Every structure is written in C-alpha cells, then in structure tokens.
Amino acid sequence: GDSVTQMEGPVTLSEEAFLTINCTYTATGYPSLFWYVQYPGEGLQLLLKATKADDKGSNKGFEATYRKETTSFHLEKGSVQVSDSAVYFCALSRQGAQKLVFGQGTRLTINP
Amino acid sequence: DSGVTQTPKHLITATGQRVTLRCSPRSGDLSVYWYQQSLDQGLQFLIQYYNGEERAKGNILERFSAQQFPDLHSELNLSSLELGDSALYFCASSVEGLVDTQYFGPGTRLTVL
C-alpha cells in the first residue's frame, strides 16, 4: 500500500540555520505530494504541494521538489525562525483517491 | 482560522462509553474527512463523506461510525471505547471532494480513562 516515511525527530536547530526534513514515499502511479504544518494546539495547515514530477512547491520560505526518480519530497528552508517551531507532516494522495496518507511527522524546535 | 469548527475541544470519558464528535465544514464545502492522530498510529484517515454520502473509508474500526447531515455537518460516533482510542480526532473539509484542498479543524482531544 501507499506509505510515507519522514526523518525521525525531534529536530532542534538554532535560528537562521538551514533546514532539511527528508520525506520519501511509496505509491503506485503519480501521487500528489504535500507538506502540512501543525502549530501547537492547532489543526494541520497546508504548507505547500506539488502535483507532478519536478514540480517545486513553495510557501513562506519553505520549498520542496517532487523527485520521481528518488521518490522523495524533502522540505527545505534557508533560514529558520523561532516561529517555524511546529510539527511537519509529509503526505501523499493518489490520483482519484479521496484520502491523504501521512508520514509520522517531524517535530521541529528552533532556538533563538 | 480554517473555517472548520469541531466540538467539543476536549472530551474525557471512561472505557466502554460512547461519545459523539461534531464537525462543521467551511461554508460551501461539501466534503468532510475524519482523521485520527495517536501516538502509536500517527495520523490516519478514517472516513470521508461527500454531500451526505459515504465516499471513502480508511482504517475505521467497526465500533466507530460517522454520518453527514443535510446541513453538511458531520458527526463521528465512537462506541465501546477502549484506552487505545485516546487520540486527537481531526475533521477536514474540502470543495467537491478535492483532497488537495482540505482544510483542517482544530481537533477534538479524546481521553479514555
């Protein structure tokens, strides 16, 4: 079945550091890929998405590129802020499917 | 604020009991999704309704059921509760069942003692 694997957390960085959170997936066909963010005490918010190979999703300084050859969708940000502290979920949705399949989430803490 | 509302915010109950979680989708959204977030299972899709009809089913236990009413709000019923049912239950809604435009509510935290 479809699955998403994220790098183990928690991840702790200093402000202005470079961030990478790895995400790889297993799915048949050409799924759409997503990153969601969950701030403390809140629901999930869509951060960015990509719907086909080589697409780059970007938002709020975060970006991720859909790499079909490595089945990956790694999240990156050049300079993180304390306000980026949250749990990040990688997810996929197969074409025609009505559900999101999530990775286990990665807790990110940014220290000032 | 996503526009999706869930009540109650917190629920504490005992094993064997039954509870109902409520979700109101964003205005204009016809589709409602339920997800369970637990420490051991992560975030899992339970079930989806579209305009009152069940559209897709995920890892939903037989003790759980859901429905979507004519006003489009949805309820998730959990019965014969077990300790392992303690989790955050999220509702999401989208326009016309487009999964990549789901907006999530703040969740209901269920604690089974």
Coordinates of C-alpha atoms in Angstrom, one line a residue:
Chain A
G1 CA 0.0 0.0 0.0
D2 CA 0.9 3.7 -0.2
S3 CA 3.2 4.9 2.5
V4 CA 5.2 8.0 3.5
T5 CA 8.4 7.9 5.5
Q6 CA 9.8 11.0 7.2
M7 CA 13.1 11.5 9.0
E8 CA 12.9 10.8 12.7
G9 CA 12.5 13.7 15.0
P10 CA 12.7 15.7 17.0
V11 CA 14.9 18.2 15.2
T12 CA 16.4 21.1 17.1
L13 CA 18.1 24.0 15.3
S14 CA 19.3 27.5 16.0
E15 CA 17.6 30.5 14.4
E16 CA 18.8 31.2 10.9
A17 CA 20.1 27.7 10.4
F18 CA 19.4 25.7 7.2
L19 CA 16.6 23.2 7.5
T20 CA 16.0 19.9 5.7
I21 CA 13.4 17.4 6.6
N22 CA 13.6 14.3 4.5
C23 CA 10.5 12.6 3.1
T24 CA 10.3 9.6 0.8
Y25 CA 7.2 7.8 -0.4
T26 CA 5.9 4.6 -1.9
A27 CA 2.9 4.7 -4.2
T28 CA 1.7 3.4 -7.5
G29 CA 1.3 5.9 -10.3
Y30 CA 1.9 9.6 -9.9
P31 CA 0.7 10.8 -6.5
S32 CA 0.3 14.4 -5.4
L33 CA 2.7 15.3 -2.6
F34 CA 2.1 17.7 0.3
W35 CA 3.7 19.2 3.4
Y36 CA 1.4 20.1 6.2
V37 CA 2.4 22.0 9.4
Q38 CA 0.8 21.7 12.8
Y39 CA 1.5 24.5 15.3
P40 CA 1.0 23.8 19.0
G41 CA -2.7 23.4 19.9
E42 CA -3.9 23.8 16.3
G43 CA -5.0 21.7 13.3
L44 CA -3.0 21.0 10.3
Q45 CA -2.4 23.7 7.7
L46 CA -1.3 23.0 4.1
L47 CA 2.2 24.4 3.7
L48 CA 3.0 23.5 0.1
K49 CA 2.2 20.9 -2.5
A50 CA 3.4 19.5 -5.8
T51 CA 1.3 17.5 -8.2
K52 CA 3.8 16.2 -10.8
A53 CA 7.4 15.2 -11.2
D54 CA 9.9 18.0 -11.0
D55 CA 7.3 20.5 -9.6
K56 CA 8.6 22.7 -6.8
G57 CA 6.1 23.7 -4.2
S58 CA 7.0 26.8 -2.1
N59 CA 5.5 28.9 0.6
K60 CA 6.7 31.1 3.5
G61 CA 10.3 30.5 2.6
F62 CA 9.9 26.7 2.5
E63 CA 10.2 24.7 -0.6
A64 CA 10.2 21.1 -1.7
T65 CA 10.8 19.5 -5.1
Y66 CA 8.9 16.4 -6.4
R67 CA 11.6 13.9 -7.3
K68 CA 10.1 10.9 -9.0
E69 CA 13.5 9.2 -9.6
T70 CA 14.2 9.1 -5.9
T71 CA 10.6 9.1 -4.7
S72 CA 11.3 12.0 -2.5
F73 CA 9.9 15.3 -1.5
H74 CA 12.3 16.8 1.0
L75 CA 11.3 20.0 2.8
E76 CA 13.9 22.8 2.9
K77 CA 14.2 26.3 4.3
G78 CA 17.3 28.5 4.0
S79 CA 17.0 30.4 7.3
V80 CA 14.6 29.2 10.0
Q81 CA 12.9 31.3 12.6
V82 CA 11.6 30.6 16.1
S83 CA 8.1 30.9 14.7
D84 CA 8.8 27.9 12.5
S85 CA 8.7 25.6 15.5
A86 CA 6.0 23.1 14.8
V87 CA 5.3 19.5 13.7
Y88 CA 5.7 19.0 10.0
F89 CA 3.9 16.2 8.1
C90 CA 4.7 14.9 4.6
A91 CA 1.7 13.4 2.8
L92 CA 0.6 11.9 -0.5
S93 CA -2.6 11.5 -2.3
R94 CA -3.0 9.1 -5.2
Q95 CA -4.9 10.3 -8.2
G96 CA -8.5 9.5 -7.8
A97 CA -8.1 8.6 -4.2
Q98 CA -10.1 10.6 -1.6
K99 CA -7.6 10.4 1.3
L100 CA -4.3 11.7 2.4
V101 CA -1.6 9.3 3.6
F102 CA 0.6 10.9 6.1
G103 CA 4.1 10.3 7.4
Q104 CA 4.7 10.1 11.1
G105 CA 5.5 13.8 11.5
T106 CA 8.7 15.5 12.5
R107 CA 8.8 17.9 15.4
L108 CA 11.0 20.9 14.8
T109 CA 12.2 23.2 17.5
I110 CA 14.1 26.4 16.7
N111 CA 16.1 28.0 19.5
P112 CA 16.8 31.8 19.5
Chain B
D1 CA -8.7 30.0 11.4
S2 CA -9.5 27.4 8.8
G3 CA -13.3 27.9 9.0
V4 CA -13.8 24.3 10.1
T5 CA -15.2 24.0 13.6
Q6 CA -15.1 21.0 15.9
T7 CA -16.8 20.4 19.2
P8 CA -16.0 19.6 21.9
K9 CA -12.4 20.7 22.2
H10 CA -11.7 18.1 24.9
L11 CA -13.6 15.0 26.0
I12 CA -12.7 12.8 28.9
T13 CA -14.7 9.6 29.3
A14 CA -14.4 6.0 30.6
T15 CA -13.8 2.7 28.9
G16 CA -17.0 1.2 27.4
Q17 CA -18.7 4.5 26.9
R18 CA -19.9 6.1 23.7
V19 CA -19.2 9.6 22.5
T20 CA -20.1 11.8 19.6
L21 CA -17.7 14.3 18.0
R22 CA -19.1 17.1 15.8
C23 CA -17.7 18.9 12.8
S24 CA -19.0 21.8 10.8
P25 CA -17.3 22.3 7.4
R26 CA -16.3 25.5 5.9
S27 CA -19.1 27.3 4.2
G28 CA -19.6 25.9 0.7
D29 CA -17.5 22.7 1.3
L30 CA -19.5 19.6 0.5
S31 CA -16.9 17.0 1.6
V32 CA -15.9 16.1 5.2
Y33 CA -13.0 13.9 6.2
W34 CA -12.2 12.4 9.6
Y35 CA -8.7 11.6 10.8
Q36 CA -7.3 10.1 14.0
Q37 CA -3.9 11.2 15.4
S38 CA -2.5 8.9 18.0
L39 CA 1.0 8.5 19.4
D40 CA 1.4 4.9 18.2
Q41 CA -0.5 5.0 14.8
G42 CA 0.3 8.6 13.7
L43 CA -2.2 10.4 11.6
Q44 CA -4.7 8.1 9.9
F45 CA -7.6 8.7 7.6
L46 CA -10.8 7.2 8.9
I47 CA -13.7 8.1 6.6
Q48 CA -14.9 10.7 4.0
Y49 CA -18.4 11.9 3.3
Y50 CA -19.5 13.9 0.3
N51 CA -22.8 15.7 0.3
G52 CA -24.3 13.2 2.7
E53 CA -23.0 10.1 1.1
E54 CA -20.0 8.0 2.3
R55 CA -17.3 8.4 -0.3
A56 CA -14.2 6.6 1.0
K57 CA -13.3 4.5 4.0
G58 CA -9.9 4.1 5.7
N59 CA -8.8 2.5 8.9
I60 CA -12.1 3.0 10.7
L61 CA -13.0 0.5 13.4
E62 CA -16.4 -1.2 13.4
R63 CA -17.1 0.4 16.7
F64 CA -16.8 3.8 15.0
S65 CA -19.4 5.3 12.7
A66 CA -20.0 8.6 11.0
Q67 CA -22.6 10.5 9.1
Q68 CA -23.1 13.7 7.3
F69 CA -26.4 15.5 7.7
P70 CA -28.4 17.6 5.2
D71 CA -26.9 20.8 6.6
L72 CA -23.5 19.2 5.8
H73 CA -22.2 19.0 9.4
S74 CA -20.8 15.6 10.3
E75 CA -20.7 13.5 13.4
L76 CA -18.2 10.8 14.4
N77 CA -19.6 8.3 16.8
L78 CA -17.2 6.2 18.9
S79 CA -18.6 3.4 21.0
S80 CA -17.4 0.7 23.4
L81 CA -14.4 3.0 24.0
E82 CA -11.0 1.5 24.8
L83 CA -7.9 3.1 26.3
G84 CA -6.3 2.9 22.8
D85 CA -9.0 5.1 21.4
S86 CA -7.5 8.1 23.2
A87 CA -6.3 10.4 20.4
L88 CA -6.8 13.7 18.6
Y89 CA -9.6 13.5 16.1
F90 CA -9.5 15.9 13.2
C91 CA -12.1 16.9 10.8
A92 CA -11.2 18.4 7.4
S93 CA -13.4 19.8 4.7
S94 CA -12.9 20.5 1.0
V95 CA -14.8 21.7 -2.0
E96 CA -16.2 18.8 -4.2
G97 CA -14.0 16.2 -2.5
L98 CA -10.8 17.6 -3.8
V99 CA -8.3 16.0 -1.4
D100 CA -5.6 18.6 -2.1
T101 CA -7.6 21.4 -0.8
Q102 CA -8.5 20.0 2.6
Y103 CA -8.8 22.5 5.5
F104 CA -8.4 21.0 8.9
G105 CA -10.3 21.9 12.1
P106 CA -8.5 22.3 15.4
G107 CA -9.4 18.8 16.5
T108 CA -11.1 17.1 19.5
R109 CA -8.9 15.6 22.1
L110 CA -10.4 12.4 23.4
T111 CA -9.1 10.8 26.6
V112 CA -10.4 7.4 27.6
L113 CA -9.7 6.5 31.3

